[in-house]
């Protein structure tokens, strides 16, 4: 494996590690939001903006190059048989080059795909943390408005035994009570809306995590298939060498 593909593989493993870290249940979205908003991470994000874009451009070029290599070694089976008859070792060389092209294609493709998934996961975690903060603040406002409404209700009930000189104050208390009730209803509506948005964000995040686990399983299966084909190639190569030695003797 060349140096560039080794670096891309290391970056792919780094992305998989980040995805697994984001999926840990004991780290709350509020903690991740504080980390994302920290000064150190903000400084690193601003400083590495250009280099990250340059890295994505390099990954795109590597992905297109792997596609070109796949098309280069994509030949018909009839042509491959003709080449095998004329040059016995050409088929093995063809298969090893094809396996390398497929490996490079999967590595670069999964790296780009995981980068997009990571960006989406960060957005969902940030949105979920914001919704939880809004939900908590709205809940506190609703409780406060409810306490004010109950207090005004008790005050208006106790003032009913006073004489007609307190009618003006009673009307004012009733008006404040109605305003507090309206505010309470508005806060309840906002609270219900925030809960719905939070549920949608959790559902989308769960779907993204499921897609990530599926992709990880496919990547491991591809790696196992590559190792198996490489072992078969080694066995065939040893067999060809043994046949060549027998012919020489």
mmCIF file of C-alpha atoms in Angstrom:
data_model
loop_
_atom_site.group_PDB
_atom_site.id
_atom_site.type_symbol
_atom_site.label_atom_id
_atom_site.label_comp_id
_atom_site.label_asym_id
_atom_site.label_seq_id
_atom_site.Cartn_x
_atom_site.Cartn_y
_atom_site.Cartn_z
ATOM 1 C CA UNK A 1 0.000 0.000 0.000
ATOM 2 C CA UNK A 2 1.391 3.387 -1.009
ATOM 3 C CA UNK A 3 1.975 6.267 1.359
ATOM 4 C CA UNK A 4 -1.085 8.216 0.223
ATOM 5 C CA UNK A 5 -3.413 5.243 0.696
ATOM 6 C CA UNK A 6 -1.869 4.534 4.088
ATOM 7 C CA UNK A 7 -2.662 8.113 5.148
ATOM 8 C CA UNK A 8 -6.199 7.832 3.774
ATOM 9 C CA UNK A 9 -6.682 4.562 5.678
ATOM 10 C CA UNK A 10 -5.473 6.200 8.901
ATOM 11 C CA UNK A 11 -7.922 9.063 8.339
ATOM 12 C CA UNK A 12 -10.703 6.513 7.749
ATOM 13 C CA UNK A 13 -9.902 4.775 11.053
ATOM 14 C CA UNK A 14 -9.893 8.196 12.746
ATOM 15 C CA UNK A 15 -13.367 8.930 11.350
ATOM 16 C CA UNK A 16 -14.674 5.540 12.527
ATOM 17 C CA UNK A 17 -13.292 6.262 15.994
ATOM 18 C CA UNK A 18 -15.055 9.640 16.074
ATOM 19 C CA UNK A 19 -18.344 8.046 15.008
ATOM 20 C CA UNK A 20 -18.070 5.433 17.756
ATOM 21 C CA UNK A 21 -17.240 8.199 20.241
ATOM 22 C CA UNK A 22 -20.319 10.198 19.195
ATOM 23 C CA UNK A 23 -22.483 7.102 19.719
ATOM 24 C CA UNK A 24 -21.480 6.649 23.370
ATOM 25 C CA UNK A 25 -24.711 7.017 25.398
ATOM 26 C CA UNK A 26 -23.172 8.401 28.593
ATOM 27 C CA UNK A 27 -21.936 11.590 26.884
ATOM 28 C CA UNK A 28 -24.909 13.958 26.659
ATOM 29 C CA UNK A 29 -25.516 16.372 23.767
ATOM 30 C CA UNK A 30 -24.985 19.270 26.188
ATOM 31 C CA UNK A 31 -21.426 18.068 26.846
ATOM 32 C CA UNK A 32 -20.736 17.753 23.122
ATOM 33 C CA UNK A 33 -22.134 21.233 22.561
ATOM 34 C CA UNK A 34 -19.768 22.682 25.173
ATOM 35 C CA UNK A 35 -16.876 20.891 23.487
ATOM 36 C CA UNK A 36 -17.878 22.170 20.045
ATOM 37 C CA UNK A 37 -18.231 25.732 21.385
ATOM 38 C CA UNK A 38 -14.955 25.670 23.327
ATOM 39 C CA UNK A 39 -12.262 28.203 22.485
ATOM 40 C CA UNK A 40 -9.668 25.577 21.645
ATOM 41 C CA UNK A 41 -11.889 23.728 19.184
ATOM 42 C CA UNK A 42 -13.095 26.997 17.643
ATOM 43 C CA UNK A 43 -9.492 28.109 17.162
ATOM 44 C CA UNK A 44 -8.519 24.777 15.612
ATOM 45 C CA UNK A 45 -11.579 24.865 13.357
ATOM 46 C CA UNK A 46 -10.771 28.348 12.062
ATOM 47 C CA UNK A 47 -7.076 27.557 11.687
ATOM 48 C CA UNK A 48 -7.568 24.241 9.864
ATOM 49 C CA UNK A 49 -10.448 25.336 7.609
ATOM 50 C CA UNK A 50 -8.243 25.669 4.524
ATOM 51 C CA UNK A 51 -6.346 22.438 5.208
ATOM 52 C CA UNK A 52 -9.538 20.445 5.722
ATOM 53 C CA UNK A 53 -10.914 21.681 2.399
ATOM 54 C CA UNK A 54 -7.601 20.783 0.774
ATOM 55 C CA UNK A 55 -7.797 17.315 2.327
ATOM 56 C CA UNK A 56 -11.327 16.811 1.011
ATOM 57 C CA UNK A 57 -10.139 17.861 -2.442
ATOM 58 C CA UNK A 58 -7.334 15.308 -2.236
ATOM 59 C CA UNK A 59 -9.790 12.604 -1.171
ATOM 60 C CA UNK A 60 -12.012 13.476 -4.110
ATOM 61 C CA UNK A 61 -9.080 13.190 -6.508
ATOM 62 C CA UNK A 62 -8.086 9.850 -4.956
ATOM 63 C CA UNK A 63 -11.662 8.596 -5.292
ATOM 64 C CA UNK A 64 -11.801 9.570 -8.970
ATOM 65 C CA UNK A 65 -8.398 7.955 -9.505
ATOM 66 C CA UNK A 66 -9.629 4.698 -7.965
ATOM 67 C CA UNK A 67 -12.652 4.740 -10.279
ATOM 68 C CA UNK A 68 -10.306 5.225 -13.229
ATOM 69 C CA UNK A 69 -8.234 2.243 -12.100
ATOM 70 C CA UNK A 70 -11.363 0.105 -11.805
ATOM 71 C CA UNK A 71 -12.394 0.994 -15.348
ATOM 72 C CA UNK A 72 -8.856 0.288 -16.539
ATOM 73 C CA UNK A 73 -8.855 -3.275 -15.216
ATOM 74 C CA UNK A 74 -12.486 -3.992 -16.051
ATOM 75 C CA UNK A 75 -12.132 -6.357 -19.018
ATOM 76 C CA UNK A 76 -14.267 -9.183 -20.349
ATOM 77 C CA UNK A 77 -13.730 -12.737 -19.157
ATOM 78 C CA UNK A 78 -13.135 -13.919 -22.757
ATOM 79 C CA UNK A 79 -10.294 -11.465 -23.215
ATOM 80 C CA UNK A 80 -8.850 -12.516 -19.864
ATOM 81 C CA UNK A 81 -8.865 -16.171 -20.935
ATOM 82 C CA UNK A 82 -7.051 -15.293 -24.156
ATOM 83 C CA UNK A 83 -4.426 -13.377 -22.221
ATOM 84 C CA UNK A 84 -4.072 -16.263 -19.750
ATOM 85 C CA UNK A 85 -3.409 -18.737 -22.544
ATOM 86 C CA UNK A 86 -0.725 -16.562 -24.088
ATOM 87 C CA UNK A 87 0.825 -15.318 -20.820
ATOM 88 C CA UNK A 88 0.191 -17.587 -17.787
ATOM 89 C CA UNK A 89 1.338 -15.015 -15.217
ATOM 90 C CA UNK A 90 -0.682 -12.130 -16.668
ATOM 91 C CA UNK A 91 -3.955 -13.249 -15.068
ATOM 92 C CA UNK A 92 -2.455 -13.206 -11.592
ATOM 93 C CA UNK A 93 -1.002 -9.749 -12.161
ATOM 94 C CA UNK A 94 -4.368 -8.588 -13.449
ATOM 95 C CA UNK A 95 -6.189 -9.890 -10.362
ATOM 96 C CA UNK A 96 -3.765 -8.314 -7.913
ATOM 97 C CA UNK A 97 -4.036 -4.932 -9.668
ATOM 98 C CA UNK A 98 -7.821 -5.246 -9.730
ATOM 99 C CA UNK A 99 -7.905 -6.041 -6.006
ATOM 100 C CA UNK A 100 -5.752 -3.008 -5.262
ATOM 101 C CA UNK A 101 -8.024 -0.785 -7.346
ATOM 102 C CA UNK A 102 -11.101 -2.121 -5.532
ATOM 103 C CA UNK A 103 -9.426 -1.650 -2.149
ATOM 104 C CA UNK A 104 -8.510 1.958 -2.988
ATOM 105 C CA UNK A 105 -12.044 2.597 -4.246
ATOM 106 C CA UNK A 106 -13.648 1.368 -1.015
ATOM 107 C CA UNK A 107 -11.154 3.176 1.226
ATOM 108 C CA UNK A 108 -11.553 6.561 -0.487
ATOM 109 C CA UNK A 109 -15.314 6.150 -0.926
ATOM 110 C CA UNK A 110 -15.946 5.216 2.702
ATOM 111 C CA UNK A 111 -13.695 8.058 3.869
ATOM 112 C CA UNK A 112 -15.694 10.657 1.930
ATOM 113 C CA UNK A 113 -19.006 9.112 2.992
ATOM 114 C CA UNK A 114 -17.996 9.034 6.667
ATOM 115 C CA UNK A 115 -16.943 12.684 6.465
ATOM 116 C CA UNK A 116 -20.450 13.646 5.365
ATOM 117 C CA UNK A 117 -21.956 11.465 8.114
ATOM 118 C CA UNK A 118 -19.737 13.093 10.742
ATOM 119 C CA UNK A 119 -20.817 16.572 9.647
ATOM 120 C CA UNK A 120 -24.466 15.523 9.858
ATOM 121 C CA UNK A 121 -24.002 13.903 13.289
ATOM 122 C CA UNK A 122 -22.367 17.074 14.636
ATOM 123 C CA UNK A 123 -25.288 19.147 13.318
ATOM 124 C CA UNK A 124 -27.847 16.785 14.876
ATOM 125 C CA UNK A 125 -26.073 16.707 18.240
ATOM 126 C CA UNK A 126 -25.855 20.513 18.290
ATOM 127 C CA UNK A 127 -29.533 20.853 17.343
ATOM 128 C CA UNK A 128 -30.570 18.319 19.985
ATOM 129 C CA UNK A 129 -28.581 20.146 22.668
ATOM 130 C CA UNK A 130 -30.196 23.451 21.661
ATOM 131 C CA UNK A 131 -33.674 21.902 21.755
ATOM 132 C CA UNK A 132 -33.045 20.449 25.201
ATOM 133 C CA UNK A 133 -31.867 23.842 26.472
ATOM 134 C CA UNK A 134 -34.938 25.562 24.973
ATOM 135 C CA UNK A 135 -37.195 22.878 26.431
ATOM 136 C CA UNK A 136 -35.715 23.344 29.893
ATOM 137 C CA UNK A 137 -36.039 27.144 29.721
ATOM 138 C CA UNK A 138 -39.614 26.896 28.440
ATOM 139 C CA UNK A 139 -40.510 24.490 31.226
ATOM 140 C CA UNK A 140 -39.169 26.916 33.840
ATOM 141 C CA UNK A 141 -41.133 29.779 32.274
ATOM 142 C CA UNK A 142 -44.290 27.669 32.295
ATOM 143 C CA UNK A 143 -43.869 26.853 35.979
ATOM 144 C CA UNK A 144 -43.246 30.506 36.807
ATOM 145 C CA UNK A 145 -46.300 31.616 34.838
ATOM 146 C CA UNK A 146 -48.396 28.958 36.550
ATOM 147 C CA UNK A 147 -47.300 30.181 39.982
ATOM 148 C CA UNK A 148 -48.140 33.777 39.053
ATOM 149 C CA UNK A 149 -51.555 32.718 37.763
ATOM 150 C CA UNK A 150 -52.337 30.780 40.947
ATOM 151 C CA UNK A 151 -51.207 33.691 43.092
ATOM 152 C CA UNK A 152 -53.373 36.119 41.163
ATOM 153 C CA UNK A 153 -56.293 33.703 41.400
ATOM 154 C CA UNK A 154 -55.946 33.488 45.183
ATOM 155 C CA UNK A 155 -55.599 37.252 45.468
ATOM 156 C CA UNK A 156 -58.698 37.829 43.360
ATOM 157 C CA UNK A 157 -60.681 35.306 45.427
ATOM 158 C CA UNK A 158 -59.720 36.932 48.729
ATOM 159 C CA UNK A 159 -60.481 40.403 47.413
ATOM 160 C CA UNK A 160 -64.067 39.348 46.611
ATOM 161 C CA UNK A 161 -65.079 39.931 50.229
ATOM 162 C CA UNK A 162 -63.959 43.546 50.151
ATOM 163 C CA UNK A 163 -66.324 46.443 49.537
ATOM 164 C CA UNK A 164 -66.989 48.220 46.248
ATOM 165 C CA UNK A 165 -64.016 50.542 46.774
ATOM 166 C CA UNK A 166 -61.727 47.655 45.738
ATOM 167 C CA UNK A 167 -63.511 46.942 42.413
ATOM 168 C CA UNK A 168 -60.839 48.759 40.430
ATOM 169 C CA UNK A 169 -58.065 46.698 41.992
ATOM 170 C CA UNK A 170 -60.019 43.490 41.410
ATOM 171 C CA UNK A 171 -60.504 44.297 37.721
ATOM 172 C CA UNK A 172 -56.779 44.964 37.411
ATOM 173 C CA UNK A 173 -55.987 41.627 39.069
ATOM 174 C CA UNK A 174 -58.388 39.811 36.736
ATOM 175 C CA UNK A 175 -56.738 41.448 33.736
ATOM 176 C CA UNK A 176 -53.307 40.361 34.941
ATOM 177 C CA UNK A 177 -54.681 36.882 35.544
ATOM 178 C CA UNK A 178 -55.981 36.655 31.971
ATOM 179 C CA UNK A 179 -52.634 37.836 30.607
ATOM 180 C CA UNK A 180 -50.796 35.290 32.722
ATOM 181 C CA UNK A 181 -53.153 32.536 31.533
ATOM 182 C CA UNK A 182 -52.551 33.485 27.901
ATOM 183 C CA UNK A 183 -48.817 33.484 28.468
ATOM 184 C CA UNK A 184 -49.089 30.076 30.105
ATOM 185 C CA UNK A 185 -50.991 28.664 27.129
ATOM 186 C CA UNK A 186 -48.417 30.117 24.722
ATOM 187 C CA UNK A 187 -45.586 28.602 26.740
ATOM 188 C CA UNK A 188 -47.326 25.219 26.781
ATOM 189 C CA UNK A 189 -47.701 25.354 22.992
ATOM 190 C CA UNK A 190 -44.028 26.255 22.611
ATOM 191 C CA UNK A 191 -43.092 23.433 24.987
ATOM 192 C CA UNK A 192 -45.059 20.873 22.965
ATOM 193 C CA UNK A 193 -43.453 22.103 19.737
ATOM 194 C CA UNK A 194 -39.971 21.844 21.252
ATOM 195 C CA UNK A 195 -40.709 18.282 22.419
ATOM 196 C CA UNK A 196 -41.832 17.297 18.895
ATOM 197 C CA UNK A 197 -38.682 18.771 17.347
ATOM 198 C CA UNK A 198 -36.536 16.974 19.916
ATOM 199 C CA UNK A 199 -38.197 13.647 19.094
ATOM 200 C CA UNK A 200 -37.606 14.210 15.366
ATOM 201 C CA UNK A 201 -33.946 15.034 15.992
ATOM 202 C CA UNK A 202 -33.502 11.885 18.106
ATOM 203 C CA UNK A 203 -35.139 9.752 15.382
ATOM 204 C CA UNK A 204 -32.900 11.181 12.671
ATOM 205 C CA UNK A 205 -29.794 10.716 14.821
ATOM 206 C CA UNK A 206 -30.749 7.091 15.516
ATOM 207 C CA UNK A 207 -31.224 6.453 11.770
ATOM 208 C CA UNK A 208 -27.806 7.959 11.040
ATOM 209 C CA UNK A 209 -26.184 5.732 13.661
ATOM 210 C CA UNK A 210 -27.897 2.671 12.121
ATOM 211 C CA UNK A 211 -26.565 3.585 8.660
ATOM 212 C CA UNK A 212 -23.095 3.989 10.153
ATOM 213 C CA UNK A 213 -23.140 0.508 11.721
ATOM 214 C CA UNK A 214 -24.335 -0.995 8.409
ATOM 215 C CA UNK A 215 -21.532 0.725 6.521
ATOM 216 C CA UNK A 216 -18.996 -0.464 9.109
ATOM 217 C CA UNK A 217 -20.178 -4.078 8.675
ATOM 218 C CA UNK A 218 -19.866 -3.771 4.884
ATOM 219 C CA UNK A 219 -16.354 -2.377 5.245
ATOM 220 C CA UNK A 220 -15.293 -5.299 7.461
ATOM 221 C CA UNK A 221 -16.818 -7.797 4.997
ATOM 222 C CA UNK A 222 -14.926 -6.165 2.110
ATOM 223 C CA UNK A 223 -11.680 -6.348 4.062
ATOM 224 C CA UNK A 224 -12.216 -10.053 4.825
ATOM 225 C CA UNK A 225 -12.963 -10.735 1.146
ATOM 226 C CA UNK A 226 -9.808 -8.890 0.136
ATOM 227 C CA UNK A 227 -7.703 -10.950 2.567
ATOM 228 C CA UNK A 228 -9.222 -14.171 1.275
ATOM 229 C CA UNK A 229 -8.523 -13.288 -2.355
ATOM 230 C CA UNK A 230 -4.982 -12.268 -1.447
ATOM 231 C CA UNK A 231 -4.412 -15.677 0.188
ATOM 232 C CA UNK A 232 -5.774 -17.419 -2.919
ATOM 233 C CA UNK A 233 -3.445 -15.337 -5.052
ATOM 234 C CA UNK A 234 -0.473 -16.386 -2.902
ATOM 235 C CA UNK A 235 -1.438 -20.054 -3.225
ATOM 236 C CA UNK A 236 -1.795 -19.743 -7.011
ATOM 237 C CA UNK A 237 1.526 -17.941 -7.263
ATOM 238 C CA UNK A 238 3.286 -20.693 -5.294
ATOM 239 C CA UNK A 239 1.643 -23.303 -7.507
ATOM 240 C CA UNK A 240 2.826 -21.528 -10.666
ATOM 241 C CA UNK A 241 6.351 -21.344 -9.289
ATOM 242 C CA UNK A 242 6.289 -25.060 -8.503
ATOM 243 C CA UNK A 243 5.044 -25.855 -12.016
ATOM 244 C CA UNK A 244 7.765 -23.650 -13.499
ATOM 245 C CA UNK A 245 10.422 -25.420 -11.418
ATOM 246 C CA UNK A 246 9.150 -28.809 -12.577
ATOM 247 C CA UNK A 247 9.271 -27.692 -16.213
ATOM 248 C CA UNK A 248 12.836 -26.424 -15.777
ATOM 249 C CA UNK A 249 13.928 -29.823 -14.378
#
